[in-house]
Short mmCIF file of C-alpha atoms (C1' of nucleotides) in Angstrom, two decimals:
data_model
loop_
_atom_site.label_atom_id
_atom_site.label_comp_id
_atom_site.label_asym_id
_atom_site.label_seq_id
_atom_site.Cartn_x
_atom_site.Cartn_y
_atom_site.Cartn_z
CA MET Y 50 84.83 109.82 63.04
CA THR Y 51 87.81 108.28 61.10
CA GLU Y 52 90.87 110.47 60.38
CA PRO Y 53 92.80 110.11 57.35
CA LEU Y 54 95.29 107.27 57.93
CA PRO Y 55 98.96 108.36 57.62
CA GLY Y 56 100.69 106.47 54.66
CA ASP Y 57 103.60 105.79 56.90
CA LEU Y 58 101.61 103.48 59.29
CA TRP Y 59 102.36 99.88 59.10
CA PRO Y 60 104.51 100.05 55.91
CA ASP Y 61 105.35 96.42 56.29
CA ILE Y 62 101.84 95.32 56.23
CA ARG Y 63 100.75 93.89 52.77
CA PRO Y 64 98.48 93.86 50.90
CA ASP Y 65 96.89 97.23 51.10
CA ALA Y 66 93.52 95.56 52.14
CA ALA Y 67 95.13 94.09 55.32
CA ARG Y 68 96.26 97.56 56.34
CA ARG Y 69 92.69 99.00 55.75
CA LEU Y 70 91.26 96.20 57.87
CA MET Y 71 93.67 97.05 60.75
CA ALA Y 72 92.83 100.75 60.50
CA ALA Y 73 89.29 100.01 60.65
CA ALA Y 74 89.85 97.74 63.73
CA VAL Y 75 91.79 100.52 65.37
CA ASP Y 76 88.90 102.94 65.10
CA ALA Y 77 86.42 100.35 66.27
CA PHE Y 78 88.38 99.01 69.15
CA ALA Y 79 89.34 102.30 70.34
CA ALA Y 80 85.78 103.68 70.39
CA ARG Y 81 83.87 100.75 71.60
CA GLY Y 82 86.43 98.23 72.76
CA TYR Y 83 87.65 94.82 71.28
CA HIS Y 84 84.72 92.75 72.78
CA ALA Y 85 82.08 95.11 71.71
CA THR Y 86 83.42 95.20 68.22
CA THR Y 87 82.36 92.49 65.80
CA THR Y 88 84.15 91.20 62.77
CA ARG Y 89 81.30 92.36 60.68
CA ASP Y 90 81.95 96.02 62.05
CA ILE Y 91 85.63 95.92 60.95
CA ALA Y 92 85.06 94.35 57.60
CA THR Y 93 82.21 96.60 56.71
CA ALA Y 94 84.05 99.69 57.87
CA ALA Y 95 87.00 98.64 55.51
CA GLY Y 96 84.44 98.27 52.66
CA MET Y 97 84.43 94.56 52.40
CA SER Y 98 82.29 91.50 53.27
CA PRO Y 99 82.57 89.82 56.62
CA ALA Y 100 84.52 86.95 55.26
CA ALA Y 101 87.29 89.03 53.78
CA LEU Y 102 88.97 89.51 57.23
CA TYR Y 103 89.63 85.84 57.33
CA VAL Y 104 91.62 86.13 54.07
CA HIS Y 105 94.28 88.33 55.72
CA PHE Y 106 94.00 87.22 59.51
CA PRO Y 107 93.34 84.00 61.11
CA SER Y 108 91.09 85.42 63.73
CA LYS Y 109 89.74 88.72 65.24
CA ALA Y 110 92.36 88.16 68.13
CA ALA Y 111 95.10 88.22 65.57
CA VAL Y 112 93.98 91.66 64.38
CA LEU Y 113 94.08 92.93 67.87
CA PHE Y 114 97.51 91.33 68.55
CA ALA Y 115 98.96 92.86 65.30
CA ILE Y 116 97.74 96.25 66.39
CA SER Y 117 98.97 96.04 70.06
CA ARG Y 118 102.24 94.54 69.11
CA SER Y 119 103.30 97.19 66.69
CA GLY Y 120 102.01 99.96 68.99
CA HIS Y 121 104.10 98.62 71.84
CA GLU Y 122 107.15 98.27 69.64
CA ARG Y 123 106.78 101.93 68.56
CA ALA Y 124 106.36 103.08 72.08
CA LEU Y 125 109.53 101.21 73.15
CA ALA Y 126 111.64 102.52 70.22
CA MET Y 127 110.62 105.99 71.12
CA VAL Y 128 111.51 105.60 74.69
CA GLU Y 129 114.82 103.99 73.89
CA ALA Y 130 115.70 106.71 71.29
CA ALA Y 131 115.07 109.38 73.93
CA PHE Y 132 117.21 107.49 76.53
CA ALA Y 133 120.19 107.15 73.93
CA GLY Y 134 119.84 110.63 72.75
CA PRO Y 135 122.37 113.53 73.56
CA GLY Y 136 122.22 115.94 76.48
CA SER Y 137 121.83 115.90 80.19
CA PRO Y 138 119.49 113.50 81.96
CA THR Y 139 117.01 116.54 82.39
CA GLU Y 140 117.22 117.25 78.53
CA ARG Y 141 116.63 113.58 77.71
CA MET Y 142 113.85 113.05 80.36
CA GLY Y 143 112.15 116.20 78.94
CA ALA Y 144 112.36 114.91 75.29
CA LEU Y 145 111.04 111.56 76.39
CA VAL Y 146 108.15 112.76 78.17
CA ALA Y 147 107.28 115.32 75.33
CA GLU Y 148 107.41 112.74 72.68
CA PHE Y 149 105.64 110.11 74.71
CA VAL Y 150 102.76 112.33 75.67
CA SER Y 151 102.50 113.76 72.13
CA TRP Y 152 102.39 110.22 70.74
CA HIS Y 153 99.52 109.25 73.22
CA ALA Y 154 97.53 112.24 72.15
CA THR Y 155 98.15 112.12 68.27
CA LYS Y 156 97.79 108.40 68.21
CA HIS Y 157 95.36 108.12 71.01
CA ARG Y 158 93.27 105.41 69.21
CA ILE Y 159 96.14 103.14 68.96
CA ALA Y 160 97.27 104.09 72.51
CA ARG Y 161 94.01 103.14 73.95
CA ILE Y 162 94.28 99.76 72.52
CA VAL Y 163 97.92 99.35 73.60
CA GLN Y 164 97.15 100.46 77.10
CA TYR Y 165 93.52 99.39 77.83
CA GLU Y 166 92.92 96.18 75.87
CA LEU Y 167 95.59 94.05 77.46
CA SER Y 168 93.00 91.67 79.03
CA ALA Y 169 91.60 90.91 75.72
CA LEU Y 170 94.76 89.33 74.56
CA SER Y 171 95.37 85.55 74.89
CA ALA Y 172 98.06 84.57 77.47
CA ALA Y 173 100.59 83.86 74.53
CA ASP Y 174 99.95 87.19 72.96
CA TYR Y 175 100.04 89.07 76.24
CA ALA Y 176 103.41 87.60 77.02
CA VAL Y 177 105.04 89.11 74.00
CA VAL Y 178 103.60 92.63 74.81
CA ALA Y 179 104.25 92.37 78.56
CA SER Y 180 107.99 91.82 77.74
CA LEU Y 181 107.96 95.02 75.63
CA ARG Y 182 106.14 96.95 78.54
CA ARG Y 183 108.72 95.83 81.12
CA LYS Y 184 111.56 97.06 78.86
CA THR Y 185 109.85 100.48 78.40
CA GLU Y 186 109.46 100.91 82.14
CA ALA Y 187 113.00 99.82 82.84
CA VAL Y 188 114.22 102.46 80.50
CA VAL Y 189 112.36 105.16 82.25
CA ARG Y 190 113.59 103.90 85.64
CA ALA Y 191 117.32 103.80 84.35
CA LEU Y 192 117.03 107.32 83.06
CA ILE Y 193 115.66 108.68 86.52
CA ASP Y 194 118.39 106.58 88.37
CA GLU Y 195 120.97 108.38 86.17
CA GLY Y 196 119.62 111.76 87.06
CA VAL Y 197 119.47 110.82 90.76
CA ARG Y 198 123.16 109.69 90.77
CA ALA Y 199 124.21 112.83 88.72
CA GLY Y 200 122.48 114.80 91.55
CA VAL Y 201 120.08 116.69 89.11
CA PHE Y 202 116.75 114.71 90.19
CA ARG Y 203 115.48 114.61 93.66
CA VAL Y 204 113.01 111.63 94.32
CA ALA Y 205 112.15 109.64 97.30
CA ASP Y 206 111.41 106.32 95.37
CA VAL Y 207 112.71 105.74 91.73
CA ARG Y 208 110.19 102.82 91.17
CA ILE Y 209 107.17 105.08 92.22
CA ALA Y 210 108.42 108.12 90.31
CA ALA Y 211 108.92 106.12 87.19
CA ARG Y 212 105.28 104.92 87.56
CA ALA Y 213 104.03 108.43 88.01
CA ILE Y 214 105.87 109.72 84.79
CA LEU Y 215 104.43 106.86 82.88
CA SER Y 216 100.94 107.41 84.36
CA LEU Y 217 100.98 111.05 83.24
CA ALA Y 218 101.63 110.20 79.72
CA ILE Y 219 99.54 107.04 79.50
CA ASP Y 220 96.42 108.59 80.86
CA VAL Y 221 96.51 111.17 78.12
CA ALA Y 222 95.15 108.45 75.79
CA ARG Y 223 92.15 108.05 78.13
CA TRP Y 224 90.91 111.61 77.97
CA TYR Y 225 92.44 113.16 74.90
CA THR Y 226 90.17 114.33 72.01
CA PRO Y 227 91.28 115.87 68.67
CA ASP Y 228 89.59 119.22 69.51
CA PHE Y 229 91.70 119.54 72.62
CA ARG Y 230 94.01 122.65 72.84
CA PRO Y 231 96.91 122.92 72.94
CA ALA Y 232 97.82 120.47 70.18
CA PRO Y 233 99.79 117.25 71.01
CA ALA Y 234 103.31 118.68 70.45
CA GLU Y 235 102.59 121.71 72.76
CA LEU Y 236 100.86 119.48 75.28
CA GLY Y 237 103.84 117.15 75.30
CA LYS Y 238 106.19 120.19 76.21
CA ARG Y 239 103.93 121.25 79.02
CA TYR Y 240 103.83 117.87 80.47
CA ALA Y 241 107.53 117.53 80.08
CA GLU Y 242 107.82 120.73 82.39
CA LEU Y 243 105.49 119.25 84.93
CA ALA Y 244 107.39 115.84 84.99
CA LEU Y 245 110.72 117.59 85.48
CA THR Y 246 109.33 119.72 88.18
CA MET Y 247 107.94 116.61 89.79
CA LEU Y 248 111.40 114.96 89.58
CA GLY Y 249 112.92 118.03 91.48
CA ALA Y 250 114.92 118.98 88.49
CA SER Y 251 117.03 122.12 88.80
CA MET K 988 90.46 86.07 93.05
CA THR K 989 87.74 87.71 95.06
CA GLU K 990 88.59 89.51 98.28
CA PRO K 991 86.05 89.64 101.02
CA LEU K 992 83.52 92.28 100.55
CA PRO K 993 83.45 95.10 103.16
CA GLY K 994 80.20 95.18 105.00
CA ASP K 995 79.95 98.90 104.55
CA LEU K 996 79.84 98.73 100.89
CA TRP K 997 76.41 99.75 99.28
CA PRO K 998 74.46 99.59 102.67
CA ASP K 999 71.52 100.95 100.88
CA ILE K 1000 71.22 98.13 98.35
CA ARG K 1001 68.59 95.66 99.36
CA PRO K 1002 67.98 92.61 99.45
CA ASP K 1003 71.36 91.01 100.33
CA ALA K 1004 71.30 88.99 97.11
CA ALA K 1005 71.30 92.31 95.08
CA ARG K 1006 74.62 93.15 96.81
CA ARG K 1007 76.21 89.90 96.13
CA LEU K 1008 75.21 90.23 92.45
CA MET K 1009 76.73 93.62 92.44
CA ALA K 1010 79.89 92.46 94.02
CA ALA K 1011 80.20 89.52 91.68
CA ALA K 1012 79.78 91.88 88.76
CA VAL K 1013 82.43 94.32 90.10
CA ASP K 1014 84.79 91.41 90.07
CA ALA K 1015 83.93 90.30 86.57
CA PHE K 1016 83.78 93.71 85.05
CA ALA K 1017 87.00 94.75 86.51
CA ALA K 1018 88.79 91.59 85.41
CA ARG K 1019 87.43 91.08 81.86
CA GLY K 1020 85.53 94.19 81.05
CA TYR K 1021 81.75 94.74 80.68
CA HIS K 1022 81.23 93.30 77.24
CA ALA K 1023 83.41 90.20 77.94
CA THR K 1024 81.43 89.35 81.07
CA THR K 1025 77.99 87.36 80.73
CA THR K 1026 75.06 87.55 82.82
CA ARG K 1027 75.63 83.87 83.56
CA ASP K 1028 79.19 84.77 84.81
CA ILE K 1029 77.69 87.30 87.38
CA ALA K 1030 74.83 85.17 88.61
CA THR K 1031 76.88 81.96 88.96
CA ALA K 1032 79.72 83.75 90.78
CA ALA K 1033 77.02 85.07 93.20
CA GLY K 1034 75.83 81.41 93.61
CA MET K 1035 72.60 81.84 91.69
CA SER K 1036 70.89 80.71 88.58
CA PRO K 1037 71.28 83.02 85.44
CA ALA K 1038 67.58 84.21 85.73
CA ALA K 1039 68.14 85.49 89.38
CA LEU K 1040 69.87 88.62 88.15
CA TYR K 1041 66.61 89.85 86.50
CA VAL K 1042 64.75 89.51 89.82
CA HIS K 1043 66.83 92.32 91.08
CA PHE K 1044 67.93 94.35 88.02
CA PRO K 1045 66.17 95.19 84.83
CA SER K 1046 69.20 94.37 82.62
CA LYS K 1047 72.94 93.83 82.70
CA ALA K 1048 73.51 97.45 81.72
CA ALA K 1049 71.41 98.49 84.95
CA VAL K 1050 74.10 96.56 87.10
CA LEU K 1051 76.91 98.40 85.33
CA PHE K 1052 75.20 101.66 85.93
CA ALA K 1053 74.49 100.97 89.69
CA ILE K 1054 78.17 100.20 90.17
CA SER K 1055 79.45 103.14 88.12
CA ARG K 1056 77.10 105.58 89.68
CA SER K 1057 77.80 104.80 93.24
CA GLY K 1058 81.58 104.75 92.46
CA HIS K 1059 81.38 108.27 90.97
CA GLU K 1060 79.42 109.68 93.88
CA ARG K 1061 81.83 108.14 96.38
CA ALA K 1062 84.77 109.72 94.46
CA LEU K 1063 83.18 113.21 94.20
CA ALA K 1064 82.17 113.15 97.99
CA MET K 1065 85.91 112.35 98.80
CA VAL K 1066 87.22 115.12 96.73
CA GLU K 1067 84.71 117.66 98.14
CA ALA K 1068 85.36 116.67 101.60
CA ALA K 1069 89.00 117.28 101.03
CA PHE K 1070 88.32 120.68 99.49
CA ALA K 1071 86.05 121.69 102.38
CA GLY K 1072 88.45 120.44 104.92
CA PRO K 1073 90.79 122.64 107.33
CA GLY K 1074 94.14 123.80 106.51
CA SER K 1075 96.21 125.56 103.78
CA PRO K 1076 95.65 124.92 99.95
CA THR K 1077 98.85 122.64 100.35
CA GLU K 1078 97.52 120.57 103.08
CA ARG K 1079 94.17 120.13 101.49
CA MET K 1080 95.60 119.31 98.12
CA GLY K 1081 98.04 116.77 99.87
CA ALA K 1082 94.97 115.18 101.66
CA LEU K 1083 93.00 115.19 98.57
CA VAL K 1084 95.62 113.37 96.44
CA ALA K 1085 96.59 111.01 99.26
CA GLU K 1086 93.02 109.93 99.74
CA PHE K 1087 91.98 109.71 96.15
CA VAL K 1088 95.06 107.65 95.13
CA SER K 1089 94.54 105.34 98.20
CA TRP K 1090 90.95 104.91 96.98
CA HIS K 1091 91.96 103.96 93.55
CA ALA K 1092 94.36 101.33 95.06
CA THR K 1093 92.20 99.84 97.62
CA LYS K 1094 88.98 99.90 95.47
CA HIS K 1095 90.87 99.45 92.15
CA ARG K 1096 88.20 96.90 90.92
CA ILE K 1097 85.38 99.59 91.39
CA ALA K 1098 87.78 102.34 90.14
CA ARG K 1099 88.46 100.43 86.90
CA ILE K 1100 84.88 100.22 86.24
CA VAL K 1101 84.31 103.90 86.99
CA GLN K 1102 87.31 104.95 84.85
CA TYR K 1103 87.42 102.62 82.01
CA GLU K 1104 84.01 101.34 81.36
CA LEU K 1105 82.34 104.71 80.46
CA SER K 1106 81.93 103.69 76.79
CA ALA K 1107 79.84 100.68 77.79
CA LEU K 1108 77.20 102.91 79.46
CA SER K 1109 74.06 104.10 77.60
CA ALA K 1110 73.77 107.70 76.54
CA ALA K 1111 71.28 108.28 79.41
CA ASP K 1112 73.44 106.69 82.03
CA TYR K 1113 76.55 108.27 80.76
CA ALA K 1114 75.04 111.66 81.11
CA VAL K 1115 74.48 111.02 84.75
CA VAL K 1116 78.13 110.09 85.64
CA ALA K 1117 79.52 112.58 83.25
CA SER K 1118 78.00 115.35 85.35
CA LEU K 1119 79.51 113.88 88.51
CA ARG K 1120 82.90 113.68 86.48
CA ARG K 1121 82.74 117.45 85.59
CA LYS K 1122 82.10 118.29 89.23
CA THR K 1123 85.04 116.24 90.49
CA GLU K 1124 87.46 117.93 88.13
CA ALA K 1125 86.00 121.43 88.79
CA VAL K 1126 86.89 121.00 92.61
CA VAL K 1127 90.43 120.06 91.77
CA ARG K 1128 90.83 123.09 89.53
CA ALA K 1129 89.27 125.29 92.16
CA LEU K 1130 91.70 124.13 94.81
CA ILE K 1131 94.73 124.81 92.38
CA ASP K 1132 93.21 128.07 91.55
CA GLU K 1133 93.08 128.98 95.16
CA GLY K 1134 96.80 127.87 95.74
CA VAL K 1135 97.87 129.83 92.74
CA ARG K 1136 96.12 133.02 94.00
CA ALA K 1137 97.48 132.55 97.51
CA GLY K 1138 100.97 132.32 95.89
CA VAL K 1139 101.78 128.87 97.21
CA PHE K 1140 101.31 126.83 93.88
CA ARG K 1141 103.35 127.81 90.74
CA VAL K 1142 101.74 126.37 87.54
CA ALA K 1143 101.78 127.49 84.02
CA ASP K 1144 98.27 126.20 83.16
CA VAL K 1145 95.58 125.33 85.94
CA ARG K 1146 93.62 123.27 83.58
CA ILE K 1147 96.46 121.02 82.62
CA ALA K 1148 97.83 120.84 86.01
CA ALA K 1149 94.44 119.64 87.12
CA ARG K 1150 94.31 116.95 84.43
CA ALA K 1151 97.90 115.91 85.44
CA ILE K 1152 96.79 115.53 89.21
CA LEU K 1153 93.88 113.43 88.45
CA SER K 1154 95.83 111.33 85.68
CA LEU K 1155 98.38 110.34 88.49
CA ALA K 1156 95.56 109.10 90.81
CA ILE K 1157 93.35 107.59 88.06
CA ASP K 1158 96.08 105.67 86.44
CA VAL K 1159 96.79 103.86 89.77
CA ALA K 1160 93.64 101.83 89.10
CA ARG K 1161 95.09 100.54 85.92
CA TRP K 1162 98.30 99.19 87.17
CA TYR K 1163 97.67 98.44 91.07
CA THR K 1164 97.57 94.97 92.18
CA PRO K 1165 97.03 93.88 95.86
CA ASP K 1166 100.53 92.59 96.31
CA PHE K 1167 102.11 96.06 95.51
CA ARG K 1168 104.21 97.63 98.17
CA PRO K 1169 103.96 100.26 99.70
CA ALA K 1170 100.32 99.65 100.72
CA PRO K 1171 97.48 101.98 99.52
CA ALA K 1172 97.56 104.42 102.30
CA GLU K 1173 101.40 104.93 102.17
CA LEU K 1174 101.22 105.03 98.38
CA GLY K 1175 98.78 107.84 98.65
CA LYS K 1176 101.14 109.82 100.87
CA ARG K 1177 104.09 109.46 98.49
CA TYR K 1178 101.82 110.44 95.51
CA ALA K 1179 100.67 113.43 97.48
CA GLU K 1180 104.33 114.60 97.81
CA LEU K 1181 104.95 114.13 94.13
CA ALA K 1182 101.78 116.11 93.20
CA LEU K 1183 102.74 118.95 95.52
CA THR K 1184 106.25 119.11 94.05
CA MET K 1185 104.65 119.15 90.70
CA LEU K 1186 102.50 122.18 91.64
CA GLY K 1187 105.60 123.94 92.83
CA ALA K 1188 104.40 124.02 96.57
CA SER K 1189 106.75 125.54 98.85
"C1'" DT H 758 44.32 76.88 106.95
"C1'" DA H 759 44.28 79.73 102.95
"C1'" DA H 760 45.76 83.47 100.50
"C1'" DC H 761 49.58 86.50 99.28
"C1'" DT H 762 54.23 87.98 98.86
"C1'" DT H 763 59.13 87.47 98.02
"C1'" DC H 764 62.77 85.22 96.01
"C1'" DC H 765 64.32 81.83 93.26
"C1'" DT H 766 64.87 78.16 89.20
"C1'" DA H 767 64.36 75.17 84.84
"C1'" DA H 768 63.77 75.70 80.33
"C1'" DG H 769 64.12 77.80 76.44
"C1'" DC H 770 63.36 81.75 72.62
"C1'" DG H 771 65.08 84.76 69.16
"C1'" DC H 772 69.14 86.71 67.83
"C1'" DT H 773 74.12 87.68 67.04
"C1'" DT H 774 78.52 85.97 67.24
"C1'" DG H 775 83.28 84.24 65.17
"C1'" DC H 776 84.26 81.57 61.68
"C1'" DT H 777 83.86 78.26 57.38
"C1'" DT H 778 82.70 76.59 52.91
"C1'" DA H 779 82.20 76.78 48.11
"C1'" DG H 780 82.81 79.10 44.39
"C1'" DC H 781 83.46 83.41 41.63
"C1'" DT H 782 86.61 87.22 39.25
"C1'" DC H 783 90.36 89.16 37.73
"C1'" DC H 784 95.30 89.40 36.60
"C1'" DC H 785 99.60 87.46 35.32
"C1'" DG H 786 103.00 84.33 33.06
"C1'" DT H 787 103.84 81.51 29.38
"C1'" DA V 1305 94.78 81.09 24.75
"C1'" DC V 1306 94.65 79.34 29.00
"C1'" DG V 1307 96.18 77.35 33.56
"C1'" DG V 1308 96.61 79.14 38.19
"C1'" DG V 1309 96.97 81.81 42.19
"C1'" DA V 1310 95.44 85.72 44.85
"C1'" DG V 1311 91.51 88.14 46.72
"C1'" DC V 1312 87.03 88.41 47.46
"C1'" DT V 1313 81.80 87.30 48.30
"C1'" DA V 1314 77.12 84.87 49.39
"C1'" DA V 1315 75.42 81.83 52.41
"C1'" DG V 1316 75.23 79.67 56.32
"C1'" DC V 1317 76.75 76.74 60.65
"C1'" DA V 1318 77.26 75.71 65.70
"C1'" DA V 1319 77.60 78.12 69.89
"C1'" DG V 1320 76.67 81.50 73.05
"C1'" DC V 1321 74.27 85.67 74.06
"C1'" DG V 1322 70.61 88.76 76.96
"C1'" DC V 1323 66.58 88.06 78.62
"C1'" DT V 1324 61.48 85.80 79.37
"C1'" DT V 1325 58.12 82.75 80.85
"C1'" DA V 1326 55.93 79.63 83.92
"C1'" DG V 1327 55.91 78.01 88.20
"C1'" DG V 1328 57.77 76.38 92.75
"C1'" DA V 1329 59.43 76.85 97.72
"C1'" DA V 1330 59.26 79.20 101.81
"C1'" DG V 1331 57.80 82.72 105.02
"C1'" DT V 1332 54.09 86.12 106.49
"C1'" DT V 1333 49.65 87.69 107.50
"C1'" DA V 1334 44.59 87.02 108.30
#
DNA sequence: TAACTTCCTAAGCGCTTGCTTAGCTCCCGT
DNA sequence: ACGGGAGCTAAGCAAGCGCTTAGGAAGTTA
């Protein structure tokens, strides 16, 4: 059920027990959803007693927020890096979609929480991640805009095209399972081609 | 919050109170999720006491299943009708995507339960809707296959293309809100064009 | 009128939930 | 040697959960 946790995940979260709790929460939230997961589930999966969670987090909601926030920040950073990268709008959009899709597959547990547990966040917590989400979408729109102005993309409506591009990637988190072939990196490349075709790229 | 319930929804569900309970459950499940919704929420929103729910349904899970099952059946019927309709593969695929997207926008509350509350179903209930989901996906694959064989679609991988087409439509349920413009019918047409472009339709 | 059926409610039961409290153990600095 | 903080647990509390029980109001049939 649980895959080995990469050591580079949440390097800033200390102590180690807090990271283990977050990793256990990711598995549980992704599999059953935030509301169906109990604090006992999380603590037990991390090898601790139920009370241990409250040594490191003030509440169950704070665990969700920590996961959702860092996931949103990672997603935005990826998209911004692809936008700022070298190459034509076509090349940069291809790289953006390939990496975004690959992330939604590889980290589909985190991605599921990021994309599908927004309604479980408090109003204050939601405001923080909503701002990150708006920035992410704005970057995609800006890149399509650039391609349209350069004459390499042909789309009827930039706003809808951006939504469609993001939908393709985000929805991967919903259906992806680790046994799916091709593997995430190759899947990302195929989706990048589909996305560029959809944008009418030459 | 609640939009007027179309009279043609669940015409087979009797008595009227059972339909009102299902409608209230749709609003609550779609807004907050199955596990965050209490039986008291549903009954109160339907204008009844908490115990009234158990006059018409054996459990809260049965309400979810009734909603999910009828939603899946409706979705499959739509897709099958578009497949069996008149016209070229291009025309039929355009009609399929347009209608499927329009449904995911108009009925986004039901669609959200259909697409995002699968993990809340019992194993037995899930088996029923999973069968309907496989049939739906198979129809889309068959139509792409037909277009590829007829030489009007150009895709590298039929399985992945089918996933992408379905992703575009399904994800609409996640982000759509009633104030979004263009309205569902027009949104469906724009998405149909994007989908056909993605399939390399001439 | 009387018996029956349908649809609903008031009250509450047993259990689980998120979270708290009090106290223990181990390690580190001096 | 010993004080003190960090990290953890056993026990349990108040609140809310899904669901049950007993019974009542209203309409229908004989």
